[in-house]
């Protein structure tokens, strides 16, 4: 079975499993005996055929057939996906794929979201934008970045250098400000999409919304709910009014409910709406706002989010769109069960629901009774601390499992859980691909039996045959990991925190899970022996992260010695460690370009 | 510095009082459980003061069962909250038997008192709150430092959005303040106040239509809408979803249990708390 090869261009690495021979490859073999057929396979023909080969895994396979095929494939690939920006040098990508239309890059490891990766660790977009600007890349239309550091200058290059540039999507990025947004808005005449999701945007005081061209724009998607700066509402309203193609609009928390209403009436064609603060303007608190007719006007809305500072009395106003709603993100709305019920009872088509645990088990029961088509549920904690109250329990989990049989993805924060409830979910929700349970108190056992949570997670890996992503929590012994190794054959991403007893746990997983791509571990008692047990597999993975475990420098060095195509980074933040052999943070990943040249002083590459 | 030593009222730790300690008002040998949000305090204070954590003999290993069988002064069913019991560094969830609340008379009430018992307390903002004000000194600033970095795994932008950590990296207690009949709300950080008096004084600043009037009949202060003359009474929703009259419990306990505030019209609040004084022992 071929592994997902997200970043390494397979042509050079001999560590990857050989791809399945594609039907086209066998055809080439046979034309060697039939020279009359060879002429038929001109590059043009091949190009036409390859247009139908879209997935990058298949494209990688095609490129291995021959030099000619490699070249044709490179010319016809429309999207390049680099899952780890350090797996390959930008220049090599730029040289090979000069006609690409979409560039997707991912940078920092996910634990950077939780402040575990020091600031300035890396993942800079600048070398990439320089490389593609130098090569021309006239055809570049879309750039999509996740967890990268992007500067205003980088954005400026995108706006100026690429005549066809249309869409920029930045997820969990930082390093830029409203100045960069202004340059993009003003410089990129054909901008269709600007999507800023969970970024850290510096407020430079620039009125970037006013920088869009005065004429009708081509904007289809404008998402700026994470931008904390105040907005010039007049500029925004005017922009929305002259963007007739606008379908996705997510507003930040400075947009009041009265302003929202005005914008909605300007854009009744919207399909996705982020509602901003969803509370009144503090300067005009008594203003009457007819939100219901605004929602009545937006007949195509099926995706709602925002509700940043929600005044719950306004929530029922969304009723007109509830029947068609497929996605509802209330993860910033501190509402009660009753307030949720008032709308969720009408949302029969809901597929995605994100809520806070303020809705309690009762709220989840309401969801379970109504949302039979639910695929993606996330329950976040209102009070995200280890010793907080916790709003939901195993009761809510069981209710969801019984009501929402088509559930594919769940993220559930709670303070108490039982094995029985998790087992029930494993039996009821056979479609699960993502199971992430976060019991917020560390090392917490089943609160009824006092047993570790081994049994529950064991059942999940055993009965959810499509499981690709798993995050575990609570009190877990090595037995839990034995189960994961034994049954978790489809698991690609595993997150472990404060779990396990010994190196055996890590060994079970690394030896038992052939599809493991991403493994992130923190605060678990795994040492060098566990680390070394994965040497046979690390080059098949995107990365391994281990922090606050029991690793030593010698162990990490040995891994680096065994695997030349692996980059082994040791991150050392504390000065006083000196000659201490222990390793605080390890991040290793495969790469065809060797150690990076932009590593900051606190990173040592073995 | 302990509240207990300064304040005549027994402080409001969530605690279990073992039977043989009942005689002592200001306890004593209580097993201090860290209330939600208090873990950083209790872990720091675990050995300071004679009246803080002393483990009752024999409690170390079988603490859970032992405590559950102990008689307590509070009514059972004090809540379904699970608190962390910190015994020898291990965390075990334990059901809270009762909350012990005290007032100036030294009586102990169960946490959920009816409104009838509260009307005489604390709505008259007398000097007894002053003592609590002193307690909010530097030692009581609840800084997030004891929290493990990056755990629970929620993004820092999410935390900022939910306001659980305020700008000074202290644990904030933002609660929404709603006013009956008004379509807007404010948010206040209860941590910025130390007494009910301060909170009540701040409310008219948030809602320009209010002023505080001193009632002629008692020493109670009321919030009055300037234009209509309607009286409002501050109420709050606690963690269990019950609506209580503000002033019911000592300040710090209120801060910890208050989820949202609502200024209710006095006429509606009649159902909550009778205005006629009950047989109360309040001296204030």
JSON list of N, CA, C and O in Angstrom, two decimals, chain A residues 55 93 118 170 180 182 189 191 207 216 258 261 265 300 326 384 454 510 562 578:
[
{"chain": "A", "resi": 55, "resn": "UNK", "atom": "N", "xyz": [-4.84, 13.43, -8.02]},
{"chain": "A", "resi": 55, "resn": "UNK", "atom": "CA", "xyz": [-4.28, 13.31, -6.67]},
{"chain": "A", "resi": 55, "resn": "UNK", "atom": "C", "xyz": [-2.76, 13.27, -6.72]},
{"chain": "A", "resi": 55, "resn": "UNK", "atom": "O", "xyz": [-2.17, 12.62, -7.57]},
{"chain": "A", "resi": 93, "resn": "UNK", "atom": "N", "xyz": [11.56, 23.03, -6.06]},
{"chain": "A", "resi": 93, "resn": "UNK", "atom": "CA", "xyz": [10.14, 22.99, -6.41]},
{"chain": "A", "resi": 93, "resn": "UNK", "atom": "C", "xyz": [9.86, 23.96, -7.55]},
{"chain": "A", "resi": 93, "resn": "UNK", "atom": "O", "xyz": [9.16, 23.65, -8.52]},
{"chain": "A", "resi": 118, "resn": "UNK", "atom": "N", "xyz": [9.09, 27.43, 20.16]},
{"chain": "A", "resi": 118, "resn": "UNK", "atom": "CA", "xyz": [9.49, 28.82, 20.45]},
{"chain": "A", "resi": 118, "resn": "UNK", "atom": "C", "xyz": [9.24, 29.73, 19.26]},
{"chain": "A", "resi": 118, "resn": "UNK", "atom": "O", "xyz": [9.27, 29.31, 18.10]},
{"chain": "A", "resi": 170, "resn": "UNK", "atom": "N", "xyz": [-4.51, 32.05, 4.47]},
{"chain": "A", "resi": 170, "resn": "UNK", "atom": "CA", "xyz": [-3.51, 31.96, 5.54]},
{"chain": "A", "resi": 170, "resn": "UNK", "atom": "C", "xyz": [-4.19, 31.40, 6.78]},
{"chain": "A", "resi": 170, "resn": "UNK", "atom": "O", "xyz": [-5.13, 31.99, 7.31]},
{"chain": "A", "resi": 180, "resn": "UNK", "atom": "N", "xyz": [0.24, 44.75, 5.08]},
{"chain": "A", "resi": 180, "resn": "UNK", "atom": "CA", "xyz": [0.31, 43.71, 4.04]},
{"chain": "A", "resi": 180, "resn": "UNK", "atom": "C", "xyz": [-1.04, 43.50, 3.39]},
{"chain": "A", "resi": 180, "resn": "UNK", "atom": "O", "xyz": [-1.14, 43.34, 2.17]},
{"chain": "A", "resi": 182, "resn": "UNK", "atom": "N", "xyz": [-3.36, 45.66, 3.09]},
{"chain": "A", "resi": 182, "resn": "UNK", "atom": "CA", "xyz": [-3.65, 46.82, 2.26]},
{"chain": "A", "resi": 182, "resn": "UNK", "atom": "C", "xyz": [-2.96, 46.69, 0.91]},
{"chain": "A", "resi": 182, "resn": "UNK", "atom": "O", "xyz": [-3.54, 46.98, -0.14]},
{"chain": "A", "resi": 189, "resn": "UNK", "atom": "N", "xyz": [-5.58, 43.22, -8.65]},
{"chain": "A", "resi": 189, "resn": "UNK", "atom": "CA", "xyz": [-6.87, 43.66, -9.20]},
{"chain": "A", "resi": 189, "resn": "UNK", "atom": "C", "xyz": [-7.88, 42.56, -9.34]},
{"chain": "A", "resi": 189, "resn": "UNK", "atom": "O", "xyz": [-9.07, 42.80, -9.34]},
{"chain": "A", "resi": 191, "resn": "UNK", "atom": "N", "xyz": [-8.30, 39.99, -7.35]},
{"chain": "A", "resi": 191, "resn": "UNK", "atom": "CA", "xyz": [-8.39, 39.17, -6.13]},
{"chain": "A", "resi": 191, "resn": "UNK", "atom": "C", "xyz": [-9.78, 38.58, -5.98]},
{"chain": "A", "resi": 191, "resn": "UNK", "atom": "O", "xyz": [-10.79, 39.28, -5.99]},
{"chain": "A", "resi": 207, "resn": "UNK", "atom": "N", "xyz": [-6.10, 51.27, 7.16]},
{"chain": "A", "resi": 207, "resn": "UNK", "atom": "CA", "xyz": [-7.47, 50.98, 6.77]},
{"chain": "A", "resi": 207, "resn": "UNK", "atom": "C", "xyz": [-7.44, 50.15, 5.49]},
{"chain": "A", "resi": 207, "resn": "UNK", "atom": "O", "xyz": [-7.67, 50.65, 4.38]},
{"chain": "A", "resi": 216, "resn": "UNK", "atom": "N", "xyz": [-16.29, 47.53, -9.31]},
{"chain": "A", "resi": 216, "resn": "UNK", "atom": "CA", "xyz": [-16.79, 46.20, -8.93]},
{"chain": "A", "resi": 216, "resn": "UNK", "atom": "C", "xyz": [-15.60, 45.26, -8.77]},
{"chain": "A", "resi": 216, "resn": "UNK", "atom": "O", "xyz": [-14.71, 45.21, -9.59]},
{"chain": "A", "resi": 258, "resn": "UNK", "atom": "N", "xyz": [-26.08, 45.41, 14.36]},
{"chain": "A", "resi": 258, "resn": "UNK", "atom": "CA", "xyz": [-26.74, 46.36, 13.47]},
{"chain": "A", "resi": 258, "resn": "UNK", "atom": "C", "xyz": [-26.00, 46.48, 12.14]},
{"chain": "A", "resi": 258, "resn": "UNK", "atom": "O", "xyz": [-26.60, 46.51, 11.06]},
{"chain": "A", "resi": 261, "resn": "UNK", "atom": "N", "xyz": [-26.58, 43.38, 10.02]},
{"chain": "A", "resi": 261, "resn": "UNK", "atom": "CA", "xyz": [-27.86, 43.39, 9.33]},
{"chain": "A", "resi": 261, "resn": "UNK", "atom": "C", "xyz": [-27.75, 44.17, 8.02]},
{"chain": "A", "resi": 261, "resn": "UNK", "atom": "O", "xyz": [-28.23, 43.74, 6.98]},
{"chain": "A", "resi": 265, "resn": "UNK", "atom": "N", "xyz": [-28.17, 42.61, 4.12]},
{"chain": "A", "resi": 265, "resn": "UNK", "atom": "CA", "xyz": [-29.13, 43.09, 3.13]},
{"chain": "A", "resi": 265, "resn": "UNK", "atom": "C", "xyz": [-28.44, 43.49, 1.83]},
{"chain": "A", "resi": 265, "resn": "UNK", "atom": "O", "xyz": [-29.03, 43.45, 0.76]},
{"chain": "A", "resi": 300, "resn": "UNK", "atom": "N", "xyz": [-29.58, 31.65, 0.70]},
{"chain": "A", "resi": 300, "resn": "UNK", "atom": "CA", "xyz": [-28.61, 30.63, 0.32]},
{"chain": "A", "resi": 300, "resn": "UNK", "atom": "C", "xyz": [-27.62, 30.31, 1.43]},
{"chain": "A", "resi": 300, "resn": "UNK", "atom": "O", "xyz": [-26.71, 29.52, 1.24]},
{"chain": "A", "resi": 326, "resn": "UNK", "atom": "N", "xyz": [-25.95, 23.65, 7.08]},
{"chain": "A", "resi": 326, "resn": "UNK", "atom": "CA", "xyz": [-25.14, 22.44, 7.15]},
{"chain": "A", "resi": 326, "resn": "UNK", "atom": "C", "xyz": [-23.96, 22.62, 8.10]},
{"chain": "A", "resi": 326, "resn": "UNK", "atom": "O", "xyz": [-23.38, 21.64, 8.56]},
{"chain": "A", "resi": 384, "resn": "UNK", "atom": "N", "xyz": [-10.89, 26.73, 29.79]},
{"chain": "A", "resi": 384, "resn": "UNK", "atom": "CA", "xyz": [-9.90, 25.73, 29.38]},
{"chain": "A", "resi": 384, "resn": "UNK", "atom": "C", "xyz": [-8.76, 25.56, 30.38]},
{"chain": "A", "resi": 384, "resn": "UNK", "atom": "O", "xyz": [-7.61, 25.81, 30.07]},
{"chain": "A", "resi": 454, "resn": "UNK", "atom": "N", "xyz": [-7.65, 2.75, 29.14]},
{"chain": "A", "resi": 454, "resn": "UNK", "atom": "CA", "xyz": [-7.13, 1.85, 28.09]},
{"chain": "A", "resi": 454, "resn": "UNK", "atom": "C", "xyz": [-8.25, 1.20, 27.29]},
{"chain": "A", "resi": 454, "resn": "UNK", "atom": "O", "xyz": [-8.18, 1.11, 26.06]},
{"chain": "A", "resi": 510, "resn": "UNK", "atom": "N", "xyz": [5.09, 2.41, 17.07]},
{"chain": "A", "resi": 510, "resn": "UNK", "atom": "CA", "xyz": [5.99, 2.57, 15.92]},
{"chain": "A", "resi": 510, "resn": "UNK", "atom": "C", "xyz": [6.13, 1.27, 15.14]},
{"chain": "A", "resi": 510, "resn": "UNK", "atom": "O", "xyz": [6.35, 1.28, 13.93]},
{"chain": "A", "resi": 562, "resn": "UNK", "atom": "N", "xyz": [21.70, 6.95, 11.82]},
{"chain": "A", "resi": 562, "resn": "UNK", "atom": "CA", "xyz": [21.13, 5.82, 11.08]},
{"chain": "A", "resi": 562, "resn": "UNK", "atom": "C", "xyz": [20.38, 6.26, 9.83]},
{"chain": "A", "resi": 562, "resn": "UNK", "atom": "O", "xyz": [20.24, 5.49, 8.89]},
{"chain": "A", "resi": 578, "resn": "UNK", "atom": "N", "xyz": [23.17, 23.73, 29.78]},
{"chain": "A", "resi": 578, "resn": "UNK", "atom": "CA", "xyz": [24.61, 23.48, 29.68]},
{"chain": "A", "resi": 578, "resn": "UNK", "atom": "C", "xyz": [24.95, 22.15, 29.06]},
{"chain": "A", "resi": 578, "resn": "UNK", "atom": "O", "xyz": [24.55, 21.85, 27.93]}
]
